[in-house]
C-alpha cells in the first residue's frame, strides 16, 4: 500500500479526470498529493473545455498543491518577440537530460512545436528560437517544481506533450519513479511504463524471457487458438470510439458541422471575452481559431468524400500478394514519442515501394481516426506509386481479413503487428512497443533493412511458428499487467465531475475503477524497484 509519501499526479485535459479521484484515494493513506497541469493553453483563460479540469481542481483542492505552466506561458507571451537563448543553459540541459532521447526529439512530442511534421495548418508555426525558448522555460519550471516538492513518485496515464518528455528525463536523473500507462494490445491489460515508451522497459523483457524459457505451452495455447479463431480482432476498449467507426453519411456530416459550429462560436466568444492577455491569432504555440474552423470544414467534407463511392484514390482489395500497412493517427504519442524518426509516413511508403519483390503490392489503409484529417495531396502522392494501393478503409470492418490475406504487416507502433503475430503472420515494426519481444515481430532500425526482411518472407525463412512466443507474451501480460479500461475510467470520472450525478451502480463502478488504478501503481512501483535492483 502506498502511504506517507509525496506524490505528483500529472494532469492534462481529459486525462486529468481520474487523477482527481485517485488523489482523494491516496490522501486517505496520509499521502501528500500534488497535481501538475502540463498543458499551457488549459491553464490560462477559463472556457468550456477547462472548466471541468484545471479550474474544477482549483475550486476543489488546496491551491498550494496545484501546479501549472501558467507563469512560463505568460513569460513566453511577453518575451517571444525578443528572445535571447541561453546557450550555456541549453548545453547543460542537453548534457544532463538526454538519457532517453535528444532535445530535438523532445520538441517533437508537442503538436505546437512540431508543426513542420504534420499537416494541421491551424497551429501557428514556430521558429526554432521560439521552440528552444519554450523548451528552456519548461525545463526551468520542471526542475524548480521537483526540487520544491521532492516527490517520492510521479504518476501519469498518458505520453503526449513536451512537459511529459521533460519530466521523464529529469525524474530519471533524480531517480524518481515516473510511472505511466501503456496498452499491451491484449484484451484490456495495461502495463506500467517508466521510459515514456522511448525504449522497452527492462522489467518486462526479463519476465518475458523467463516465461519463454519455462512456459508450459499447454497452459496458454487455448488463449492463442481462441484468438486465431475469433471472427473479429478489434479490442473492446475501442468499441464506440472513432477507431471503430466505418460509416459517415451525408446526414452525419450535417450533424457534425452543426455541433462543431456551435462549439466554435462558444469558443470564439470565450476567447474574446476572457482573453486578458490579448493573445493574437498569429501567436506562436497557439491555434488560429479561424484556421481551425476552416480546417474542420475541410475535414468533414474530406471524410464524407473518402468514405463515399466517389473516392477516386481508394481501391478494393484483390487476390494478389500484398504487404499490409495500416496508417497511424498523426500526430500522436504512438509515433511522435515512441518512434520520432519515422513520423513521415510518405517516406515509409516510398521505402517499402522501393524494397518489395516485383510481384508484390503494398496495401495502405487509412487509420479510421484520420479519415478526413489529411490533405488529399497525401493520397494523390501515394497513388502515383505503381506498386502501392490505397485500399478502402471501410471495405472490411475489422483488421482480421486484411492481415490474414496478407503476406505480412508493417507498422510503426500499431496494434496490427501484435495481431499479425497472434495470427502467425510476419510483422515489421519501427517503434518501441511491448509486443516487440515476440520473435515473429522484427524491429527494423532503418529503411535499408526492408529488402532483407522482405526476402525472409518471400523465401519462407521467417519464424515458422509464433505460438510459443505468443503464449509467453500473454502469460507475461497477465502476470504483470492490470485488467482495466482506461477510456471507461476517464469517461466515468469525467461524467462525475461534469454532472455530479452518477447513479448507484456508476458510483460503485467508478470506485472500483479508481481502486484498480491504485493497484496498478502499487504493482508498478514493485517492478520499478525490482528493475533498479537488478542492475
C-alpha positions as a Python dict, from the first residue, in 0.01 Angstrom:
ca = {
    (1, 'X'): (0, 0, 0),
    (2, 'X'): (123, 349, -87),
    (3, 'X'): (126, 557, 232),
    (4, 'X'): (308, 854, 390),
    (5, 'X'): (453, 963, 54),
    (6, 'X'): (465, 1275, -160),
    (7, 'X'): (304, 1202, -495),
    (8, 'X'): (284, 1419, -806),
    (9, 'X'): (-8, 1343, -1039),
    (10, 'X'): (27, 1463, -1399),
    (11, 'X'): (-284, 1622, -1547),
    (12, 'X'): (-378, 1727, -1898),
    (13, 'X'): (-726, 1781, -2036),
    (14, 'X'): (-947, 1469, -2014),
    (15, 'X'): (-670, 1254, -1869),
    (16, 'X'): (-690, 1468, -1553),
    (17, 'X'): (-1039, 1336, -1464),
    (18, 'X'): (-925, 1010, -1297),
    (19, 'X'): (-641, 1195, -1120),
    (20, 'X'): (-891, 1395, -914),
    (21, 'X'): (-1039, 1078, -764),
    (22, 'X'): (-706, 897, -744),
    (23, 'X'): (-567, 1188, -543),
    (24, 'X'): (-857, 1170, -297),
    (25, 'X'): (-796, 798, -253),
    (26, 'X'): (-422, 845, -200),
    (27, 'X'): (-486, 1109, 66),
    (28, 'X'): (-673, 850, 277),
    (29, 'X'): (-335, 682, 341),
    (30, 'X'): (-168, 1000, 464),
    (31, 'X'): (-7, 1075, 130),
    (32, 'X'): (64, 1436, 33),
    (33, 'X'): (-75, 1470, -319),
    (34, 'X'): (23, 1738, -571),
    (35, 'X'): (-121, 1796, -919),
    (36, 'X'): (73, 1931, -1216),
    (37, 'X'): (-123, 2062, -1517),
    (38, 'X'): (122, 2045, -1804),
    (39, 'X'): (-66, 2194, -2100),
    (40, 'X'): (-13, 2567, -2145),
    (41, 'X'): (-347, 2663, -2304),
    (42, 'X'): (-550, 2476, -2043),
    (43, 'X'): (-430, 2692, -1754),
    (44, 'X'): (-469, 3043, -1897),
    (45, 'X'): (-827, 3151, -1969),
    (46, 'X'): (-1136, 2971, -1840),
    (47, 'X'): (-1358, 2818, -2107),
    (48, 'X'): (-1597, 2527, -2168),
    (49, 'X'): (-1309, 2283, -2207),
    (50, 'X'): (-1106, 2354, -1893),
    (51, 'X'): (-1387, 2443, -1654),
    (52, 'X'): (-1410, 2072, -1564),
    (53, 'X'): (-1034, 2014, -1548),
    (54, 'X'): (-792, 2282, -1430),
    (55, 'X'): (-1050, 2525, -1291),
    (56, 'X'): (-1250, 2246, -1130),
    (57, 'X'): (-937, 2129, -947),
    (58, 'X'): (-861, 2487, -843),
    (59, 'X'): (-1207, 2512, -689),
    (60, 'X'): (-1198, 2175, -508),
    (61, 'X'): (-834, 2128, -399),
    (62, 'X'): (-592, 2332, -191),
    (63, 'X'): (-432, 2563, -446),
    (64, 'X'): (-83, 2523, -296),
    (65, 'X'): (-100, 2161, -413),
    (66, 'X'): (-192, 2254, -768),
    (67, 'X'): (92, 2344, -1005),
    (68, 'X'): (82, 2452, -1366),
    (69, 'X'): (275, 2615, -1650),
    (70, 'X'): (73, 2936, -1642),
    (71, 'X'): (370, 3150, -1530),
    (72, 'X'): (604, 3036, -1806),
    (73, 'X'): (323, 3064, -2057),
    (74, 'X'): (279, 3431, -1966),
    (75, 'X'): (656, 3478, -1977),
    (76, 'X'): (666, 3331, -2328),
    (77, 'X'): (381, 3557, -2444),
    (78, 'X'): (564, 3862, -2308),
    (79, 'X'): (906, 3777, -2450),
    (80, 'X'): (871, 3569, -2767),
    (81, 'X'): (922, 3876, -2992),
    (82, 'X'): (1258, 3946, -2830),
    (83, 'X'): (1421, 3612, -2748),
    (84, 'X'): (1771, 3556, -2622),
    (85, 'X'): (1871, 3189, -2595),
    (86, 'X'): (2097, 3097, -2305),
    (87, 'X'): (2322, 2856, -2494),
    (88, 'X'): (2515, 2753, -2182),
    (89, 'X'): (2194, 2655, -2006),
    (90, 'X'): (2079, 2469, -2317),
    (91, 'X'): (2406, 2276, -2327),
    (92, 'X'): (2375, 2192, -1958),
    (93, 'X'): (2026, 2055, -2018),
    (94, 'X'): (2149, 1852, -2313),
    (95, 'X'): (2429, 1700, -2105),
    (96, 'X'): (2205, 1607, -1813),
    (97, 'X'): (1867, 1528, -1962),
    (98, 'X'): (1900, 1330, -2282),
    (99, 'X'): (1914, 980, -2137),
    (100, 'X'): (1613, 863, -2335),
    (101, 'X'): (1618, 1094, -2635),
    (102, 'X'): (1762, 1414, -2781),
    (103, 'X'): (1621, 1761, -2718),
    (104, 'X'): (1506, 1789, -3079),
    (105, 'X'): (1303, 1471, -3040),
    (106, 'X'): (1161, 1604, -2715),
    (107, 'X'): (1039, 1909, -2906),
    (108, 'X'): (863, 1673, -3145),
    (109, 'X'): (640, 1542, -2864),
    (110, 'X'): (420, 1853, -2874),
    (111, 'X'): (181, 1942, -3158),
    (112, 'X'): (266, 2311, -3128),
    (113, 'X'): (645, 2268, -3156),
    (114, 'X'): (631, 2006, -3433),
    (115, 'X'): (430, 2196, -3694),
    (116, 'X'): (664, 2116, -3989),
    (117, 'X'): (598, 1745, -3930),
    (118, 'X'): (217, 1739, -3951),
    (119, 'X'): (-48, 1896, -4169),
    (120, 'X'): (-259, 2073, -3907),
    (121, 'X'): (-225, 2422, -4051),
    (122, 'X'): (-435, 2583, -3778),
    (123, 'X'): (-133, 2568, -3544),
    (124, 'X'): (71, 2882, -3590),
    (125, 'X'): (420, 2785, -3699),
    (126, 'X'): (701, 2850, -3454),
    (127, 'X'): (1061, 2946, -3524),
    (128, 'X'): (1341, 2728, -3392),
    (129, 'X'): (1436, 3003, -3146),
    (130, 'X'): (1078, 3009, -3012),
    (131, 'X'): (1086, 2631, -2970),
    (132, 'X'): (1417, 2644, -2784),
    (133, 'X'): (1294, 2927, -2562),
    (134, 'X'): (982, 2727, -2476),
    (135, 'X'): (1198, 2422, -2405),
    (136, 'X'): (1421, 2624, -2169),
    (137, 'X'): (1124, 2771, -1984),
    (138, 'X'): (974, 2427, -1934),
    (139, 'X'): (1300, 2275, -1810),
    (140, 'X'): (1346, 2561, -1563),
    (141, 'X'): (989, 2520, -1441),
    (142, 'X'): (1009, 2143, -1401),
    (143, 'X'): (1346, 2142, -1226),
    (144, 'X'): (1225, 2405, -979),
    (145, 'X'): (897, 2222, -918),
    (146, 'X'): (1060, 1886, -846),
    (147, 'X'): (1320, 2049, -621),
    (148, 'X'): (1046, 2221, -422),
    (149, 'X'): (803, 1928, -391),
    (150, 'X'): (1062, 1648, -381),
    (151, 'X'): (802, 1387, -479),
    (152, 'X'): (862, 1023, -398),
    (153, 'X'): (661, 915, -702),
    (154, 'X'): (516, 1066, -1021),
    (155, 'X'): (201, 904, -1163),
    (156, 'X'): (57, 961, -1512),
    (157, 'X'): (-179, 793, -1760),
    (158, 'X'): (-58, 935, -2093),
    (159, 'X'): (251, 1005, -2308),
    (160, 'X'): (197, 1314, -2520),
    (161, 'X'): (323, 1670, -2460),
    (162, 'X'): (668, 1817, -2420),
    (163, 'X'): (630, 1853, -2042),
    (164, 'X'): (600, 1477, -2007),
    (165, 'X'): (920, 1420, -2203),
    (166, 'X'): (1095, 1672, -1978),
    (167, 'X'): (951, 1520, -1660),
    (168, 'X'): (1064, 1176, -1774),
    (169, 'X'): (1422, 1292, -1825),
    (170, 'X'): (1451, 1491, -1500),
    (171, 'X'): (1280, 1220, -1294),
    (172, 'X'): (1521, 963, -1435),
    (173, 'X'): (1816, 1187, -1347),
    (174, 'X'): (1685, 1237, -992),
    (175, 'X'): (1594, 866, -950),
    (176, 'X'): (1224, 943, -901),
    (177, 'X'): (989, 670, -1030),
    (178, 'X'): (780, 818, -1312),
    (179, 'X'): (502, 573, -1397),
    (180, 'X'): (263, 597, -1687),
    (181, 'X'): (25, 352, -1853),
    (182, 'X'): (72, 164, -2180),
    (183, 'X'): (-165, -76, -2351),
    (184, 'X'): (-33, -429, -2403),
    (185, 'X'): (-269, -463, -2705),
    (186, 'X'): (-407, -781, -2544),
    (187, 'X'): (-765, -754, -2418),
    (188, 'X'): (-783, -474, -2157),
    (189, 'X'): (-443, -535, -1999),
    (190, 'X'): (-234, -224, -1935),
    (191, 'X'): (131, -227, -1833),
    (192, 'X'): (347, 19, -1638),
    (193, 'X'): (595, 217, -1845),
    (194, 'X'): (893, 401, -1693),
    (195, 'X'): (1054, 528, -2013),
    (196, 'X'): (757, 707, -2173),
    (197, 'X'): (780, 446, -2448),
    (198, 'X'): (1122, 571, -2561),
    (199, 'X'): (1261, 223, -2503),
    (200, 'X'): (1131, -115, -2389),
    (201, 'X'): (1117, -149, -2010),
    (202, 'X'): (1365, -399, -1876),
    (203, 'X'): (1133, -545, -1611),
    (204, 'X'): (904, -671, -1889),
    (205, 'X'): (1188, -811, -2102),
    (206, 'X'): (1324, -1004, -1802),
    (207, 'X'): (985, -1150, -1713),
    (208, 'X'): (909, -1243, -2074),
    (209, 'X'): (1243, -1420, -2124),
    (210, 'X'): (1189, -1613, -1801),
    (211, 'X'): (842, -1717, -1907),
    (212, 'X'): (953, -1815, -2256),
    (213, 'X'): (1223, -2043, -2118),
    (214, 'X'): (995, -2215, -1868),
    (215, 'X'): (644, -2190, -2004),
    (216, 'X'): (425, -2496, -2039),
    (217, 'X'): (273, -2414, -2376),
    (218, 'X'): (-42, -2613, -2291),
    (219, 'X'): (-127, -2355, -2027),
    (220, 'X'): (-185, -2070, -2275),
    (221, 'X'): (-227, -2246, -2610),
    (222, 'X'): (-606, -2224, -2582),
    (223, 'X'): (-580, -1844, -2548),
    (224, 'X'): (-379, -1818, -2870),
    (225, 'X'): (-602, -2063, -3056),
    (226, 'X'): (-912, -1879, -2935),
    (227, 'X'): (-764, -1552, -3061),
    (228, 'X'): (-691, -1704, -3402),
    (229, 'X'): (-1044, -1836, -3443),
    (230, 'X'): (-1222, -1514, -3339),
    (231, 'X'): (-1428, -1356, -3614),
    (232, 'X'): (-1308, -1007, -3517),
    (233, 'X'): (-990, -873, -3356),
    (234, 'X'): (-1092, -517, -3267),
    (235, 'X'): (-1035, -473, -2893),
    (236, 'X'): (-1347, -396, -2693),
    (237, 'X'): (-1181, -87, -2539),
    (238, 'X'): (-1204, 79, -2884),
    (239, 'X'): (-1571, -2, -2938),
    (240, 'X'): (-1781, 310, -2976),
    (241, 'X'): (-1474, 523, -3046),
    (242, 'X'): (-1351, 681, -3369),
    (243, 'X'): (-1117, 384, -3421),
    (244, 'X'): (-1414, 152, -3479),
    (245, 'X'): (-1619, 397, -3690),
    (246, 'X'): (-1658, 290, -4054),
    (247, 'X'): (-1957, 487, -4178),
    (248, 'X'): (-2016, 857, -4234),
    (249, 'X'): (-2313, 959, -4448),
    (250, 'X'): (-2444, 1299, -4558),
    (251, 'X'): (-2662, 1345, -4250),
    (252, 'X'): (-2373, 1251, -4022),
    (253, 'X'): (-2173, 1528, -4189),
    (254, 'X'): (-2450, 1786, -4144),
    (255, 'X'): (-2499, 1690, -3779),
    (256, 'X'): (-2127, 1713, -3708),
    (257, 'X'): (-2099, 2050, -3879),
    (258, 'X'): (-2385, 2192, -3672),
    (259, 'X'): (-2239, 2058, -3348),
    (260, 'X'): (-1892, 2189, -3419),
    (261, 'X'): (-2019, 2526, -3542),
    (262, 'X'): (-2185, 2573, -3204),
    (263, 'X'): (-1865, 2476, -3022),
    (264, 'X'): (-1655, 2711, -3237),
    (265, 'X'): (-1892, 3003, -3178),
    (266, 'X'): (-1881, 2949, -2800),
    (267, 'X'): (-1502, 2909, -2811),
    (268, 'X'): (-1463, 3227, -3013),
    (269, 'X'): (-1684, 3425, -2774),
    (270, 'X'): (-1489, 3292, -2476),
    (271, 'X'): (-1159, 3377, -2642),
    (272, 'X'): (-1265, 3737, -2699),
    (273, 'X'): (-1442, 3773, -2364),
    (274, 'X'): (-1181, 3612, -2136),
    (275, 'X'): (-858, 3688, -2317),
    (276, 'X'): (-690, 3913, -2062),
    (277, 'X'): (-351, 3851, -2225),
    (278, 'X'): (-464, 3964, -2573),
    (279, 'X'): (-335, 3655, -2749),
    (280, 'X'): (-327, 3736, -3120),
    (281, 'X'): (-449, 3500, -3389),
    (282, 'X'): (-88, 3458, -3510),
    (283, 'X'): (71, 3397, -3170),
    (284, 'X'): (318, 3104, -3181),
    (285, 'X'): (223, 2786, -2990),
    (286, 'X'): (-146, 2879, -3024),
    (287, 'X'): (-406, 2768, -3274),
    (288, 'X'): (-570, 3022, -3503),
    (289, 'X'): (-946, 2993, -3439),
    (290, 'X'): (-1037, 3096, -3796),
    (291, 'X'): (-794, 2847, -3948),
    (292, 'X'): (-926, 2584, -3709),
    (293, 'X'): (-1282, 2640, -3830),
    (294, 'X'): (-1166, 2623, -4192),
    (295, 'X'): (-966, 2306, -4122),
    (296, 'X'): (-1269, 2143, -3965),
    (297, 'X'): (-1488, 2219, -4268),
    (298, 'X'): (-1221, 2062, -4488),
    (299, 'X'): (-1215, 1764, -4252),
    (300, 'X'): (-1590, 1700, -4269),
    (301, 'X'): (-1608, 1725, -4648),
    (302, 'X'): (-1295, 1513, -4697),
    (303, 'X'): (-1427, 1247, -4462),
    (304, 'X'): (-1759, 1231, -4644),
    (305, 'X'): (-1579, 1208, -4978),
    (306, 'X'): (-1327, 943, -4868),
    (307, 'X'): (-1596, 714, -4726),
    (308, 'X'): (-1824, 758, -5026),
    (309, 'X'): (-1846, 571, -5356),
    (310, 'X'): (-1695, 878, -5524),
    (311, 'X'): (-1349, 824, -5368),
    (312, 'X'): (-1106, 803, -5663),
    (313, 'X'): (-800, 729, -5452),
    (314, 'X'): (-907, 403, -5285),
    (315, 'X'): (-933, 54, -5433),
    (316, 'X'): (-1099, -271, -5336),
    (317, 'X'): (-857, -550, -5242),
    (318, 'X'): (-779, -820, -5497),
    (319, 'X'): (-649, -1176, -5492),
    (320, 'X'): (-281, -1080, -5505),
    (321, 'X'): (33, -1083, -5292),
    (322, 'X'): (45, -779, -5068),
    (323, 'X'): (207, -632, -4762),
    (324, 'X'): (-38, -456, -4533),
    (325, 'X'): (41, -109, -4394),
    (326, 'X'): (-228, 43, -4170),
    (327, 'X'): (-151, 410, -4118),
    (328, 'X'): (-129, 584, -3780),
    (329, 'X'): (-306, 868, -3611),
    (330, 'X'): (-76, 1165, -3676),
    (331, 'X'): (44, 1347, -3474),
    (332, 'X'): (15, 1129, -3163),
    (333, 'X'): (250, 995, -2896),
    (334, 'X'): (237, 648, -3055),
    (335, 'X'): (468, 786, -3326),
    (336, 'X'): (599, 1127, -3220),
    (337, 'X'): (717, 995, -2880),
    (338, 'X'): (769, 622, -2937),
    (339, 'X'): (916, 641, -3286),
    (340, 'X'): (1008, 1000, -3376),
    (341, 'X'): (1245, 901, -3659),
    (342, 'X'): (959, 755, -3864),
    (343, 'X'): (674, 1003, -3836),
    (344, 'X'): (679, 1080, -4211),
    (345, 'X'): (454, 803, -4342),
    (346, 'X'): (506, 909, -4704),
    (347, 'X'): (876, 830, -4663),
    (348, 'X'): (790, 491, -4514),
    (349, 'X'): (553, 410, -4800),
    (350, 'X'): (813, 510, -5059),
    (351, 'X'): (1080, 299, -4886),
    (352, 'X'): (853, -7, -4886),
    (353, 'X'): (762, 51, -5250),
    (354, 'X'): (1130, 55, -5348),
    (355, 'X'): (1220, -254, -5144),
    (356, 'X'): (942, -504, -5223),
    (357, 'X'): (979, -800, -5460),
    (358, 'X'): (849, -717, -5807),
    (359, 'X'): (534, -930, -5776),
    (360, 'X'): (413, -775, -5451),
    (361, 'X'): (181, -487, -5382),
    (362, 'X'): (163, -262, -5078),
    (363, 'X'): (-187, -211, -4939),
    (364, 'X'): (-212, 115, -4747),
    (365, 'X'): (-518, 157, -4523),
    (366, 'X'): (-603, 486, -4356),
    (367, 'X'): (-649, 498, -3978),
    (368, 'X'): (-1020, 540, -3902),
    (369, 'X'): (-949, 845, -3683),
    (370, 'X'): (-753, 1011, -3966),
    (371, 'X'): (-1015, 989, -4239),
    (372, 'X'): (-1062, 1349, -4344),
    (373, 'X'): (-771, 1484, -4141),
    (374, 'X'): (-505, 1463, -4412),
    (375, 'X'): (-481, 1682, -4715),
    (376, 'X'): (-592, 1491, -5026),
    (377, 'X'): (-245, 1560, -5170),
    (378, 'X'): (-120, 1281, -4941),
    (379, 'X'): (-335, 1020, -5120),
    (380, 'X'): (-257, 1168, -5460),
    (381, 'X'): (115, 1127, -5395),
    (382, 'X'): (75, 770, -5272),
    (383, 'X'): (-143, 676, -5569),
    (384, 'X'): (139, 769, -5807),
    (385, 'X'): (348, 475, -5680),
    (386, 'X'): (264, 192, -5919),
    (387, 'X'): (302, -97, -5674),
    (388, 'X'): (109, 76, -5396),
    (389, 'X'): (-268, 73, -5347),
    (390, 'X'): (-472, 277, -5105),
    (391, 'X'): (-750, 40, -5004),
    (392, 'X'): (-1099, 134, -4893),
    (393, 'X'): (-1082, 167, -4518),
    (394, 'X'): (-1441, 50, -4476),
    (395, 'X'): (-1421, -249, -4712),
    (396, 'X'): (-1377, -468, -4402),
    (397, 'X'): (-1499, -356, -4062),
    (398, 'X'): (-1222, -533, -3873),
    (399, 'X'): (-846, -572, -3924),
    (400, 'X'): (-851, -954, -3929),
    (401, 'X'): (-921, -1015, -4303),
    (402, 'X'): (-665, -751, -4406),
    (403, 'X'): (-398, -931, -4203),
    (404, 'X'): (-499, -1292, -4278),
    (405, 'X'): (-493, -1238, -4655),
    (406, 'X'): (-160, -1051, -4648),
    (407, 'X'): (199, -1173, -4669),
    (408, 'X'): (270, -972, -4354),
    (409, 'X'): (227, -641, -4178),
    (410, 'X'): (439, -328, -4145),
    (411, 'X'): (363, -66, -3883),
    (412, 'X'): (542, 199, -3682),
    (413, 'X'): (392, 109, -3344),
    (414, 'X'): (41, -10, -3434),
    (415, 'X'): (-166, -291, -3283),
    (416, 'X'): (-167, -466, -3622),
    (417, 'X'): (181, -610, -3559),
    (418, 'X'): (62, -784, -3242),
    (419, 'X'): (-248, -904, -3425),
    (420, 'X'): (-30, -1039, -3706),
    (421, 'X'): (197, -1222, -3462),
    (422, 'X'): (-104, -1379, -3291),
    (423, 'X'): (-229, -1491, -3635),
    (424, 'X'): (119, -1629, -3712),
    (425, 'X'): (188, -1371, -3982),
    (426, 'X'): (520, -1185, -4026),
    (427, 'X'): (527, -833, -3880),
    (428, 'X'): (779, -549, -3908),
    (429, 'X'): (782, -267, -3651),
    (430, 'X'): (972, 65, -3636),
    (431, 'X'): (892, 178, -3279),
    (432, 'X'): (914, 68, -2916),
    (433, 'X'): (620, -145, -2804),
    (434, 'X'): (592, -427, -2551),
    (435, 'X'): (498, -691, -2807),
    (436, 'X'): (838, -646, -2982),
    (437, 'X'): (966, -933, -2764),
    (438, 'X'): (777, -1183, -2983),
    (439, 'X'): (1027, -1338, -3226),
    (440, 'X'): (785, -1328, -3520),
    (441, 'X'): (797, -949, -3498),
    (442, 'X'): (1112, -793, -3642),
    (443, 'X'): (1215, -446, -3527),
    (444, 'X'): (1362, -254, -3822),
    (445, 'X'): (1623, 9, -3743),
    (446, 'X'): (1632, 165, -4088),
    (447, 'X'): (1464, 159, -4429),
    (448, 'X'): (1767, -26, -4565),
    (449, 'X'): (1667, -337, -4368),
    (450, 'X'): (1337, -372, -4553),
    (451, 'X'): (1476, -554, -4856),
    (452, 'X'): (1642, -817, -4638),
    (453, 'X'): (1327, -864, -4427),
    (454, 'X'): (1111, -898, -4739),
    (455, 'X'): (1344, -1170, -4868),
    (456, 'X'): (1293, -1360, -4543),
    (457, 'X'): (918, -1350, -4603),
    (458, 'X'): (946, -1431, -4973),
    (459, 'X'): (1172, -1734, -4918),
    (460, 'X'): (978, -1868, -4620),
    (461, 'X'): (1264, -1807, -4378),
    (462, 'X'): (1064, -1604, -4128),
    (463, 'X'): (995, -1759, -3786),
    (464, 'X'): (784, -2063, -3864),
    (465, 'X'): (556, -2059, -3560),
    (466, 'X'): (484, -1777, -3315),
    (467, 'X'): (275, -1991, -3083),
    (468, 'X'): (526, -2038, -2801),
    (469, 'X'): (631, -1672, -2807),
    (470, 'X'): (269, -1558, -2812),
    (471, 'X'): (188, -1784, -2516),
    (472, 'X'): (483, -1639, -2324),
    (473, 'X'): (373, -1286, -2409),
    (474, 'X'): (14, -1344, -2295),
    (475, 'X'): (136, -1506, -1974),
    (476, 'X'): (370, -1214, -1902),
    (477, 'X'): (99, -957, -1976),
    (478, 'X'): (-149, -1130, -1745),
    (479, 'X'): (114, -1158, -1468),
    (480, 'X'): (242, -801, -1485),
    (481, 'X'): (-49, -610, -1634),
    (482, 'X'): (-370, -479, -1486),
    (483, 'X'): (-707, -555, -1642),
    (484, 'X'): (-878, -217, -1679),
    (485, 'X'): (-1034, 3, -1942),
    (486, 'X'): (-862, 340, -1908),
    (487, 'X'): (-1107, 500, -2152),
    (488, 'X'): (-1400, 394, -1933),
    (489, 'X'): (-1224, 531, -1624),
    (490, 'X'): (-1172, 867, -1797),
    (491, 'X'): (-1531, 872, -1923),
    (492, 'X'): (-1696, 789, -1592),
    (493, 'X'): (-1469, 1018, -1390),
    (494, 'X'): (-1543, 1298, -1636),
    (495, 'X'): (-1917, 1238, -1604),
    (496, 'X'): (-1890, 1252, -1224),
    (497, 'X'): (-1707, 1587, -1242),
    (498, 'X'): (-1938, 1739, -1504),
    (499, 'X'): (-2273, 1628, -1361),
    (500, 'X'): (-2208, 1515, -1001),
    (501, 'X'): (-2499, 1279, -1052),
    (502, 'X'): (-2386, 921, -1106),
    (503, 'X'): (-2636, 654, -1021),
    (504, 'X'): (-2561, 394, -754),
    (505, 'X'): (-2415, 140, -997),
    (506, 'X'): (-2197, 402, -1166),
    (507, 'X'): (-2069, 525, -828),
    (508, 'X'): (-1968, 173, -735),
    (509, 'X'): (-1810, 116, -1076),
    (510, 'X'): (-1607, 438, -1051),
    (511, 'X'): (-1485, 347, -702),
    (512, 'X'): (-1379, 3, -826),
    (513, 'X'): (-1202, 159, -1123),
    (514, 'X'): (-1006, 403, -904),
    (515, 'X'): (-909, 119, -671),
    (516, 'X'): (-791, -78, -974),
    (517, 'X'): (-585, 223, -1083),
    (518, 'X'): (-435, 237, -733),
    (519, 'X'): (-340, -131, -758),
    (520, 'X'): (-180, -62, -1096),
    (521, 'X'): (58, 198, -949),
    (522, 'X'): (136, -18, -646),
    (523, 'X'): (237, -304, -875),
    (524, 'X'): (433, -64, -1096),
    (525, 'X'): (647, 54, -804),
    (526, 'X'): (733, -305, -719),
    (527, 'X'): (851, -360, -1078),
    (528, 'X'): (1043, -32, -1079),
    (529, 'X'): (1247, -109, -769),
    (530, 'X'): (1295, -471, -875),
    (531, 'X'): (1428, -345, -1207),
    (532, 'X'): (1662, -99, -1033),
    (533, 'X'): (1799, -368, -802),
    (534, 'X'): (1876, -598, -1095),
    (535, 'X'): (2127, -355, -1248),
}
